[in-house]
Short mmCIF file of C-alpha atoms and ligand atoms in Angstrom, two decimals:
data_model
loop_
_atom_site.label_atom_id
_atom_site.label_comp_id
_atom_site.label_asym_id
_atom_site.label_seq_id
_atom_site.Cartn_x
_atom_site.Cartn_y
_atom_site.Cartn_z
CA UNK A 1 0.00 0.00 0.00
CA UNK A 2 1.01 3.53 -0.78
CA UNK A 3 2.13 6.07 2.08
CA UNK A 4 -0.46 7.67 1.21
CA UNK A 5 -3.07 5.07 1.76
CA UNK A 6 -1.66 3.62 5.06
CA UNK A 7 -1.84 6.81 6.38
CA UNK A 8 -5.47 7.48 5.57
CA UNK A 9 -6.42 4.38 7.00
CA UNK A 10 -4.15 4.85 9.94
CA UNK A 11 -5.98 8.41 10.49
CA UNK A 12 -9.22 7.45 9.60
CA UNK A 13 -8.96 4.37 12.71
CA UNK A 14 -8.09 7.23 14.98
CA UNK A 15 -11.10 9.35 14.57
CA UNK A 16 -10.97 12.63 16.30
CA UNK A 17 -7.92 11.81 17.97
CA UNK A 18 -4.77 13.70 16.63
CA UNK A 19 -1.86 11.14 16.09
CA UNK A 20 1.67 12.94 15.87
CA UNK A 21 3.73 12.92 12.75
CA UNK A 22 6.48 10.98 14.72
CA UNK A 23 4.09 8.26 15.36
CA UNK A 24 2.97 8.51 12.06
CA UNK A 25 6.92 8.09 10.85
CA UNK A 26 7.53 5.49 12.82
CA UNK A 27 3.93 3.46 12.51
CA UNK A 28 4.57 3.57 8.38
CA UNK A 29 8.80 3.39 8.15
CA UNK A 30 9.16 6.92 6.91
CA UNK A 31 10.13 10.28 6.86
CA UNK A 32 8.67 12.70 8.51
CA UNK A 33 8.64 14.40 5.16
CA UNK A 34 7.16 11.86 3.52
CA UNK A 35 4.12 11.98 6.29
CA UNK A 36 3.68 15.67 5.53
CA UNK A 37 3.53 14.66 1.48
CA UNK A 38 0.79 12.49 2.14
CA UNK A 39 -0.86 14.67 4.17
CA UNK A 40 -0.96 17.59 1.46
CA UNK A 41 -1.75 14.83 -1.10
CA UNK A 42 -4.70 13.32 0.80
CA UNK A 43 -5.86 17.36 1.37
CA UNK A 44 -5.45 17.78 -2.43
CA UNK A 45 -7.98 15.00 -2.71
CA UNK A 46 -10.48 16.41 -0.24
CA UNK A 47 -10.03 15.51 2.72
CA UNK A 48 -10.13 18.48 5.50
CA UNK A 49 -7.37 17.43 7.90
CA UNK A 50 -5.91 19.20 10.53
CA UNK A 51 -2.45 19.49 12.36
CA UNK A 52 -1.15 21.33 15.32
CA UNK A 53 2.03 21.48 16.53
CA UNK A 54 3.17 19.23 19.27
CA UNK A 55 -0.24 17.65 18.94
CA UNK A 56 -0.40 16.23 15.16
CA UNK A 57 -2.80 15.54 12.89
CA UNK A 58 -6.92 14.32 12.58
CA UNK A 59 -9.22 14.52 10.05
CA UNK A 60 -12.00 16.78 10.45
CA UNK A 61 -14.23 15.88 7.02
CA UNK A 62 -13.51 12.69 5.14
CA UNK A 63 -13.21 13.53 1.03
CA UNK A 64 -16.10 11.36 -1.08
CA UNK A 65 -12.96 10.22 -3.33
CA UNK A 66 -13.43 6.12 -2.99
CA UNK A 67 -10.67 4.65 -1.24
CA UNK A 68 -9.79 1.11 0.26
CA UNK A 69 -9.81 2.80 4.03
CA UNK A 70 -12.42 5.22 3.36
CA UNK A 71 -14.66 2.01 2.58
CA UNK A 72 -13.04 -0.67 4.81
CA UNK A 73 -13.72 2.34 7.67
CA UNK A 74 -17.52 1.02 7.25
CA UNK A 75 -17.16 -2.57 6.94
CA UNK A 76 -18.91 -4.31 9.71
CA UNK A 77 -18.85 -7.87 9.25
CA UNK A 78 -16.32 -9.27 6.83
CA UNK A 79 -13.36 -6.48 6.29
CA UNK A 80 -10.97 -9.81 6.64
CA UNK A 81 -12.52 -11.33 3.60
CA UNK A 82 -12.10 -8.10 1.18
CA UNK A 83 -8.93 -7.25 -0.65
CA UNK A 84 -10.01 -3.71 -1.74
CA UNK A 85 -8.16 -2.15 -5.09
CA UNK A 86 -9.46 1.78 -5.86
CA UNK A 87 -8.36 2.79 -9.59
CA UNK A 88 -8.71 6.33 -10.73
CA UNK A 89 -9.84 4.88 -14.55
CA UNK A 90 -10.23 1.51 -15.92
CA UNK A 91 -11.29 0.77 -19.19
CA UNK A 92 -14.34 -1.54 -16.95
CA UNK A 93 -13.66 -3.04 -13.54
CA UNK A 94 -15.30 -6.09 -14.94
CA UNK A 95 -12.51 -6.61 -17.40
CA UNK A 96 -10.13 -6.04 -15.12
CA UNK A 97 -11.07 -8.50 -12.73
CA UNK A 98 -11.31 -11.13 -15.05
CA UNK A 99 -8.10 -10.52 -16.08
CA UNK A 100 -6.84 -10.88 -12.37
CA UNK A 101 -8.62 -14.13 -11.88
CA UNK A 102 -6.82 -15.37 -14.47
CA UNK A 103 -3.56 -14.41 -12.77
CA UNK A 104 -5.11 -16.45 -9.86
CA UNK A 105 -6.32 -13.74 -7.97
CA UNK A 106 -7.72 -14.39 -4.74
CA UNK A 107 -12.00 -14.69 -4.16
CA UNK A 108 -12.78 -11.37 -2.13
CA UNK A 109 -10.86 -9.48 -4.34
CA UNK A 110 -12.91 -6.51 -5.09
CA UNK A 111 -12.05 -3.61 -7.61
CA UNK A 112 -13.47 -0.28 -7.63
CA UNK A 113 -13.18 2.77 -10.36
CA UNK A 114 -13.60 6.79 -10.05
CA UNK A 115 -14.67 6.38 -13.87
CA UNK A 116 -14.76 3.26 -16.44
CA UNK A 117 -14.16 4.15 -20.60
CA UNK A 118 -15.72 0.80 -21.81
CA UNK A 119 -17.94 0.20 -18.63
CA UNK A 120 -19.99 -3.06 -19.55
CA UNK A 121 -23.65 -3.70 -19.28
CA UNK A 122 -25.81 -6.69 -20.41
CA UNK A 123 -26.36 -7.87 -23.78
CA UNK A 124 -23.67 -5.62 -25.12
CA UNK A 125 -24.39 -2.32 -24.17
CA UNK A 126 -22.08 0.09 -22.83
CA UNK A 127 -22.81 1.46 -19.28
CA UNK A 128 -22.10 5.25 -18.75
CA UNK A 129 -19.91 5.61 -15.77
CA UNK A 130 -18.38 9.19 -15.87
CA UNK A 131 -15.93 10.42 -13.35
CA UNK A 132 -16.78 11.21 -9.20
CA UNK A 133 -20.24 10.75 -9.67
CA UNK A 134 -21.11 6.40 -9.51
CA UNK A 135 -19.47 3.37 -8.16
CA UNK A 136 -18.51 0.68 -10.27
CA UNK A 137 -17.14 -2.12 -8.21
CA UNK A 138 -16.47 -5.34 -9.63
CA UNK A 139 -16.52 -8.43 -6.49
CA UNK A 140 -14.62 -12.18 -7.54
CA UNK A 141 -16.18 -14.86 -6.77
CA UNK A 142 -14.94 -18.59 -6.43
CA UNK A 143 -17.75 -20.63 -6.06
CA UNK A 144 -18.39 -24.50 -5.80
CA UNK A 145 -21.49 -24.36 -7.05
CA UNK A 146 -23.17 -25.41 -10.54
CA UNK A 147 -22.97 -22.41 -13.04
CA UNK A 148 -27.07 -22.17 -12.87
CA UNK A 149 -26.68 -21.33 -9.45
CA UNK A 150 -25.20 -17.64 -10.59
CA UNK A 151 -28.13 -16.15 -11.20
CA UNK A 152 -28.72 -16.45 -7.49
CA UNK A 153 -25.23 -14.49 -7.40
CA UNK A 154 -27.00 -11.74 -9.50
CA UNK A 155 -29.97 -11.63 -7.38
CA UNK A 156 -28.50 -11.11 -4.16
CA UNK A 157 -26.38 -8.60 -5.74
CA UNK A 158 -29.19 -6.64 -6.94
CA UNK A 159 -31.11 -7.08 -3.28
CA UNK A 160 -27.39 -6.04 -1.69
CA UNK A 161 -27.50 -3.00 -3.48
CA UNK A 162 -31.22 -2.27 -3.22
CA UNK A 163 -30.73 -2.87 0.65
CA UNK A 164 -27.42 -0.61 0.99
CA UNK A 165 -29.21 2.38 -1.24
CA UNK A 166 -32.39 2.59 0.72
CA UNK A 167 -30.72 2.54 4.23
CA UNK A 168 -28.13 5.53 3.22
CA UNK A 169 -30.55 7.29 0.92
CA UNK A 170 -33.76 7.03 3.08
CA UNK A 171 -36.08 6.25 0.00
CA UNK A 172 -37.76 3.18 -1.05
CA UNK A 173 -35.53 1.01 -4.35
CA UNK A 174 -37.64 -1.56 -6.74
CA UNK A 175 -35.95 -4.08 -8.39
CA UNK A 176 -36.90 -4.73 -12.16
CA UNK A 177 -35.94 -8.39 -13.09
CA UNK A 178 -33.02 -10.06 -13.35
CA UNK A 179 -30.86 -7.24 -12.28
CA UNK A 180 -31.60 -3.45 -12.83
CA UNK A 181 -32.42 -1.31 -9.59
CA UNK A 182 -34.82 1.98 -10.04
CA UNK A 183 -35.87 4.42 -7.85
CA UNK A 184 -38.88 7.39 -8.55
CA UNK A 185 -39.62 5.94 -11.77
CA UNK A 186 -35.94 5.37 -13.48
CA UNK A 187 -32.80 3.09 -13.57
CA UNK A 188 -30.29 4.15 -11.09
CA UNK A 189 -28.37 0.64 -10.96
CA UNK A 190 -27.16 -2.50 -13.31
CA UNK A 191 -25.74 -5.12 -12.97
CA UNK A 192 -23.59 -7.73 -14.57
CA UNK A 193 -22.17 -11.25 -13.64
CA UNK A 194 -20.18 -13.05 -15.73
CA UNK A 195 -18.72 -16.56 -15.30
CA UNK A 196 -15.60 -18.42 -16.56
CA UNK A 197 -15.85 -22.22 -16.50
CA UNK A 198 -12.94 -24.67 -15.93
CA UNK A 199 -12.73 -26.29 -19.36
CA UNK A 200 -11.15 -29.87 -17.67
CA UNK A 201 -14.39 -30.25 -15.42
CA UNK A 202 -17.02 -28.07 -16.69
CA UNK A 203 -17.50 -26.35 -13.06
CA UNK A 204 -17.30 -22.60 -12.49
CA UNK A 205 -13.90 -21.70 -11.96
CA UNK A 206 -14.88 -17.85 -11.19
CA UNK A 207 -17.64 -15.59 -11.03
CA UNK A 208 -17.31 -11.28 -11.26
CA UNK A 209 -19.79 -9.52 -9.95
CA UNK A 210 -19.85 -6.32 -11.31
CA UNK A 211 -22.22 -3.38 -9.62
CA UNK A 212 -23.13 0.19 -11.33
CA UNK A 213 -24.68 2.94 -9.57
CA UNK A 214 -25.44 6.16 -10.64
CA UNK A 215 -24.81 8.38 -7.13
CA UNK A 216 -24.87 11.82 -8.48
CA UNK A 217 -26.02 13.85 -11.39
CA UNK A 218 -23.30 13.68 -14.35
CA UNK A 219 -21.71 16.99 -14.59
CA UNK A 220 -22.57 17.20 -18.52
CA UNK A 221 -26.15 15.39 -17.82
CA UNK A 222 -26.45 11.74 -18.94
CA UNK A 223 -26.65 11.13 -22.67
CA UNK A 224 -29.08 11.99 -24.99
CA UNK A 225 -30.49 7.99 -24.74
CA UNK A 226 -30.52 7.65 -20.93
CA UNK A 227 -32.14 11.02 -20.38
CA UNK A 228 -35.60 9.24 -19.98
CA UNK A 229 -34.74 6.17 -18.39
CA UNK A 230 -31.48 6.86 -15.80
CA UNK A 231 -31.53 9.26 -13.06
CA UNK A 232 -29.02 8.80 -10.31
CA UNK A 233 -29.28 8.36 -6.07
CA UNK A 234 -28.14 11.36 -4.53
CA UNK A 235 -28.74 15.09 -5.73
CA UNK A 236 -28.10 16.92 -2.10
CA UNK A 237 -25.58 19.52 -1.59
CA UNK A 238 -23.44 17.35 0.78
CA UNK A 239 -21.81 14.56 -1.03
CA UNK A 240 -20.04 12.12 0.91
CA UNK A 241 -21.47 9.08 0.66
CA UNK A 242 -19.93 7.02 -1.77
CA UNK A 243 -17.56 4.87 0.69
CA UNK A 244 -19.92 4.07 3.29
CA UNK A 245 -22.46 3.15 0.53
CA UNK A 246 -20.21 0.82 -1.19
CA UNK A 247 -19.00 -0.72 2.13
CA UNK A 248 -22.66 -1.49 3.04
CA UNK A 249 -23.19 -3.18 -0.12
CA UNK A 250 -20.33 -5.15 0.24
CA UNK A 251 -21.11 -6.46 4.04
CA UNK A 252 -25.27 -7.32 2.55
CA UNK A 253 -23.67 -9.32 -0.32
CA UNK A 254 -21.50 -10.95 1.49
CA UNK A 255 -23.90 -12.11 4.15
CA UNK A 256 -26.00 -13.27 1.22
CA UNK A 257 -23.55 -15.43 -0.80
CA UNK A 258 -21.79 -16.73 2.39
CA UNK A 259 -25.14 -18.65 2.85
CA UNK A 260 -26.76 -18.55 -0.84
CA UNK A 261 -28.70 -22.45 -0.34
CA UNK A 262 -30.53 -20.42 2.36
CA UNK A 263 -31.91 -17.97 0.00
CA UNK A 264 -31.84 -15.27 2.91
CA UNK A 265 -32.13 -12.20 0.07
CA UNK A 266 -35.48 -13.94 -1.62
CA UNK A 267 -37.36 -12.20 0.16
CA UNK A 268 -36.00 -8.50 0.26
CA UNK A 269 -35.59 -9.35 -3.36
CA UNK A 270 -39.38 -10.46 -4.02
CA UNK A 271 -40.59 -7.39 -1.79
CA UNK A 272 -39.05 -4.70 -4.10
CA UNK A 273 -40.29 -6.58 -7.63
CA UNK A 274 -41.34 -3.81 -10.35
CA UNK A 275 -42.67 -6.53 -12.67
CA UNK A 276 -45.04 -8.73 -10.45
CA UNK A 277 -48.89 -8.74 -12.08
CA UNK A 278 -47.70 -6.52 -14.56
CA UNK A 279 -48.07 -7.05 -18.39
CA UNK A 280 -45.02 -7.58 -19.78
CA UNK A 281 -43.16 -7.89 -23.37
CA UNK A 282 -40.04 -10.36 -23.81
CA UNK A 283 -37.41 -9.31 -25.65
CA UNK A 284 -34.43 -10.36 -27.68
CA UNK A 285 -36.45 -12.75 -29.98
CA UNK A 286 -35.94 -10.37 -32.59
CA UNK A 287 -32.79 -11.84 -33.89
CA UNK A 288 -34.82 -14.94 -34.34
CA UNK A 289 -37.28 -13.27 -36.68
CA UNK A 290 -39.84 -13.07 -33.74
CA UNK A 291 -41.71 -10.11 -32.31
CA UNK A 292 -41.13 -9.42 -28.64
CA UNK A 293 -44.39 -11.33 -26.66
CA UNK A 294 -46.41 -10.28 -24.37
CA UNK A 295 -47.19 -12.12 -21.16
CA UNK A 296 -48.45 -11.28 -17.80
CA UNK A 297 -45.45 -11.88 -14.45
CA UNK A 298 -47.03 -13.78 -12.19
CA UNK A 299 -44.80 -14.68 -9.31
CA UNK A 300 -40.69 -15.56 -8.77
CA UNK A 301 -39.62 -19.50 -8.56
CA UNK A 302 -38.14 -20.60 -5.86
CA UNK A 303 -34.60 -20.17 -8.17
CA UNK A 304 -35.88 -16.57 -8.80
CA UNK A 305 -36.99 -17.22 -12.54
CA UNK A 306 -40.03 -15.15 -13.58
CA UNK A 307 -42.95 -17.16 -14.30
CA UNK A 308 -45.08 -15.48 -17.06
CA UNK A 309 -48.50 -16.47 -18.33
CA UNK A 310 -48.86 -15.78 -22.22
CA UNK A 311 -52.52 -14.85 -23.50
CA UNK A 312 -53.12 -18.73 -24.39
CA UNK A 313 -52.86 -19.47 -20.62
CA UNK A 314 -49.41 -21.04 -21.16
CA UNK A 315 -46.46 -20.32 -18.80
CA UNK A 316 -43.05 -20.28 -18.56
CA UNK A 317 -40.04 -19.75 -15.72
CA UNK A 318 -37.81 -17.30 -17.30
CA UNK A 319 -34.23 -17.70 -15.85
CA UNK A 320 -32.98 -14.19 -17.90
CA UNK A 321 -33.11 -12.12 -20.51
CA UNK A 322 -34.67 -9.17 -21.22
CA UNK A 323 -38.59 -7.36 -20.58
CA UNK A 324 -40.05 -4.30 -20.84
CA UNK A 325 -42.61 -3.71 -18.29
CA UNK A 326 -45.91 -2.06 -20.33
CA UNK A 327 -48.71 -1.71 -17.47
C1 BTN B 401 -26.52 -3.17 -17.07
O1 BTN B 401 -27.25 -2.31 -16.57
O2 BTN B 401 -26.71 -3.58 -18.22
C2 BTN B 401 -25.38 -3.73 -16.25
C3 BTN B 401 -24.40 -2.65 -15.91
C4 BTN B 401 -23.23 -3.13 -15.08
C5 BTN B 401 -22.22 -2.03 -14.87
C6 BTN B 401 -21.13 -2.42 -13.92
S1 BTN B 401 -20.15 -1.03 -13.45
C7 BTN B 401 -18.99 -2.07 -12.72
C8 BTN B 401 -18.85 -3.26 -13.62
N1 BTN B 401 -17.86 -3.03 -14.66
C9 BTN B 401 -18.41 -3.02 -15.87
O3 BTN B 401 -17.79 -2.82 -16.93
N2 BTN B 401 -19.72 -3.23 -15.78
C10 BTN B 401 -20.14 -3.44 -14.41
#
């Protein structure tokens, strides 16, 4: 870890106690010049710290910048099982990941971004995720369990994040099936897992988890062909809540894959469904030469697939894909 990061977290564990720059020095293996670097770099970034002489230094007002301490500061229940990694820019933390599991990283191992360039959403669409306004945090998984069982993965995601958002927040989160969270009306959260099988046995060999939440309005507004759909969390004055937000979702996700056979999330998941009793059209038949159909969603499985009733009285459990909700 940088200076600079093992002093935050060191200051950030001390609260509004002042801890002197020779404790500092001697806590980290440095200079005392190197402390007072890190200091003015961590003030560059935000954060309002202060520092008297012959007393030292505390932080008055943490910065909203995402960092590892800034979110392990609110981890309740399983900081040991996180190995946090804050990027200024990826290309998408997805991609990333994957690319670290391959390199045998570690399940736990969580990336976040400030912004992505090619963030990733389903079926191929790019997911907007401009800078100091979301969280895009990718989670590895390394499950022994059958690669149908990942949906479950997405589903507690999406009830982790509806959970964590309407406890900071204070205001109510639906869930539109499989995996997209909305609030007043519009999309303020996707999400995408995707799994790499072990060619020799067929099993999973890893799963990443990726999370996107618009927190804050984009400075430049979102693009022209979001502006109906997306809005975004947070639009108060006071913005700070990006760390504690994504260490909340964190601890609920965790709590919910640690014991995923006992389906713990189904029902935070089922209370918050946009699409239950609603007409509905299914979509992505296109490319077959089909028009999208229209059913009716009538209730969740007990593996979360949507059962839909067409207009002949037929049904069907849905395990993904894509809807549009009509009525
Ligand atoms: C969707 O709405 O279609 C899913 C969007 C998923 C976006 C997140 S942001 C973090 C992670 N990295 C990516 O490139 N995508 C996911």
């Amino acid at each position: 870890m940088a200076v600079k990061e093992e002093l935050l977290a060191l200051l950030l564990d001390a609260g509004e106690e002042a801890v002197s720059g020779e404790e500092i020095a001697g806590k980290l293996k440095v200079t005392r010049s190197a402390v007072w670097k890190a200091i003015k770099k961590l003030k560059e970034e935000g954060y309002q710290i202060e520092g008297v002489s012959g007393k030292g230094y505390w932080i008055v007002k943490e910065s909203d910048r995402l960092s590892r301490a800034g979110i392990e500061k609110y981890l309740t229940d399983y900081k040991q099982e996180f190995a946090i990694q804050v990027y200024q820019e990826l290309p998408s933390t997805n991609q990333r990941l994957k690319e670290l599991a391959d390199e045998n990283a570690p399940e736990g191992t969580v990336l976040l971004a400030e912004a992505q360039t090619m963030g990733r959403g389903r079926q191929g669409r790019k997911f907007f995720s401009p800078p100091e306004t979301g969280i895009y945090m990718s989670i590895l998984l390394r499950p022994t369990f059958p690669l149908a069982d990942t949906v479950l993965v997405t589903t507690a995601a999406a009830a982790a994040a509806a959970l964590g958002v309407e406890e900071i927040v204070g205001k109510p989160v639906q869930i539109k099936w499989v995996n997209d969270l909305w609030m007043d009306g519009k999309k303020i959260c996707g999400i995408l897992t995707e799994a790499s099988m072990a060619v020799e046995t067929g099993n999973v060999d890893y799963v990443v988890v990726g999370i996107g939440i618009n927190v804050y309005p984009p400075e430049n507004e979102f693009p022209e062909e979001l502006k109906d759909s997306a809005s975004f969390i947070w639009g108060g004055e006071q913005r700070q809540i990006r760390n504690r937000l994504a260490a909340r979702i964190l601890d609920y996700f965790w709590g919910y894959y640690k014991n995923l056979d006992q389906k713990e999330f189904f029902q935070e998941y089922k209370k918050r469904s946009l699409v239950l009793g609603k007409k509905i059209q299914i979509l992505g038949r296109e490319a077959k030469g089909e028009s999208p159909v229209s059913a009716t969603a009538v209730f969740l499985d007990d593996r979360l697939r949507l059962v839909v009733e067409y207009e002949d009285g037929n049904t069907e459990h849905l395990s993904g894909g894509e809807i549009r909700v009509i009525v």
